[in-house]
Amino acid sequence: MDKKWLAYRIYPEPSGTEYQNSNLMNKAEVECLFDYCQILEAMISRDGWKVLIEYHGFQVLYEINEKSGWFDCDNLEEFIFEVESHIDSLPEL
């Protein structure tokens, strides 16, 4: 049975980095992950977003995003809309 990843970064080569539940609990790691996603080095799966939203909530994720700048949003409502749209665009894994 294949193990699902919550988030994945293409570096370091050759195998990249898989992010697990414990990684997504750490705000500093989430901020770095957002930075990597912004430059298209990483992606967060639907399951990964579910973990992030359930553990941190949209308000904290918005604050992390404010530091990272991945999503260009002026307020929490825009951030929620952008994240939900992003999640809807992700493939089912």
Short mmCIF file of C-alpha atoms in Angstrom, two decimals:
data_model
loop_
_atom_site.label_atom_id
_atom_site.label_comp_id
_atom_site.label_asym_id
_atom_site.label_seq_id
_atom_site.Cartn_x
_atom_site.Cartn_y
_atom_site.Cartn_z
CA MET A 1 0.00 0.00 0.00
CA ASP A 2 1.38 3.41 -0.97
CA LYS A 3 1.85 5.97 1.78
CA LYS A 4 0.24 9.34 1.09
CA TRP A 5 2.27 12.46 1.73
CA LEU A 6 0.79 15.62 3.19
CA ALA A 7 3.24 17.96 1.48
CA TYR A 8 6.24 17.42 -0.74
CA ARG A 9 9.28 19.47 -1.77
CA ILE A 10 11.40 18.50 -4.77
CA TYR A 11 14.67 19.18 -2.91
CA PRO A 12 17.09 17.87 -1.82
CA GLU A 13 17.62 15.74 -4.86
CA PRO A 14 17.21 12.96 -5.75
CA SER A 15 14.32 12.01 -3.44
CA GLY A 16 12.99 15.34 -2.21
CA THR A 17 11.35 15.94 1.15
CA GLU A 18 8.07 14.48 2.35
CA TYR A 19 6.26 16.42 5.07
CA GLN A 20 4.37 14.43 7.66
CA ASN A 21 1.83 15.38 10.30
CA SER A 22 4.45 16.48 12.83
CA ASN A 23 6.05 18.84 10.30
CA LEU A 24 2.75 20.59 9.69
CA MET A 25 2.26 21.24 13.42
CA ASN A 26 5.32 23.52 13.52
CA LYS A 27 4.56 27.12 12.46
CA ALA A 28 8.15 27.78 11.37
CA GLU A 29 8.13 24.71 9.13
CA VAL A 30 4.77 25.72 7.68
CA GLU A 31 6.13 29.18 6.88
CA CYS A 32 9.13 27.61 5.09
CA LEU A 33 6.77 25.26 3.27
CA PHE A 34 4.64 28.24 2.14
CA ASP A 35 7.85 29.90 0.90
CA TYR A 36 8.75 26.79 -1.11
CA CYS A 37 5.22 26.56 -2.52
CA GLN A 38 5.43 30.19 -3.62
CA ILE A 39 8.49 29.44 -5.77
CA LEU A 40 6.98 26.16 -7.04
CA GLU A 41 9.43 23.89 -5.21
CA ALA A 42 6.73 22.29 -3.06
CA MET A 43 3.05 21.49 -2.89
CA ILE A 44 0.56 20.68 -0.18
CA SER A 45 -1.92 17.86 -0.81
CA ARG A 46 -5.62 18.04 -0.04
CA ASP A 47 -4.98 15.92 3.06
CA GLY A 48 -2.16 18.26 4.04
CA TRP A 49 -4.46 21.28 3.83
CA LYS A 50 -7.01 19.42 5.93
CA VAL A 51 -4.39 18.86 8.64
CA LEU A 52 -3.22 22.49 8.47
CA ILE A 53 -6.73 23.93 8.69
CA GLU A 54 -7.85 21.59 11.48
CA TYR A 55 -4.71 22.10 13.58
CA HIS A 56 -3.89 25.78 13.01
CA GLY A 57 -7.15 27.24 11.71
CA PHE A 58 -7.45 29.84 8.97
CA GLN A 59 -6.51 32.78 11.21
CA VAL A 60 -3.10 31.34 12.13
CA LEU A 61 -2.47 30.19 8.56
CA TYR A 62 -3.31 33.70 7.38
CA GLU A 63 -0.76 35.11 9.84
CA ILE A 64 1.85 32.63 8.60
CA ASN A 65 1.00 33.62 5.03
CA GLU A 66 1.45 37.30 5.94
CA LYS A 67 5.09 36.49 6.77
CA SER A 68 5.56 34.24 3.75
CA GLY A 69 3.59 36.13 1.12
CA TRP A 70 2.53 33.04 -0.83
CA PHE A 71 -1.07 34.12 -1.32
CA ASP A 72 -1.53 37.81 -2.12
CA CYS A 73 -4.45 38.64 0.18
CA ASP A 74 -5.48 41.80 1.99
CA ASN A 75 -7.59 40.12 4.67
CA LEU A 76 -8.64 36.81 6.19
CA GLU A 77 -11.71 36.44 3.98
CA GLU A 78 -9.63 36.77 0.80
CA PHE A 79 -7.13 34.28 2.19
CA ILE A 80 -9.85 31.73 2.92
CA PHE A 81 -11.25 32.16 -0.60
CA GLU A 82 -7.79 31.75 -2.17
CA VAL A 83 -6.94 28.66 -0.11
CA GLU A 84 -10.29 26.99 -0.81
CA SER A 85 -9.90 27.75 -4.53
CA HIS A 86 -6.37 26.38 -4.45
CA ILE A 87 -7.53 23.20 -2.72
CA ASP A 88 -10.31 22.74 -5.29
CA SER A 89 -7.71 22.94 -8.08
CA LEU A 90 -5.53 20.17 -6.62
CA PRO A 91 -5.58 16.67 -8.11
CA GLU A 92 -7.00 13.81 -6.07
CA LEU A 93 -4.07 11.67 -4.90
#
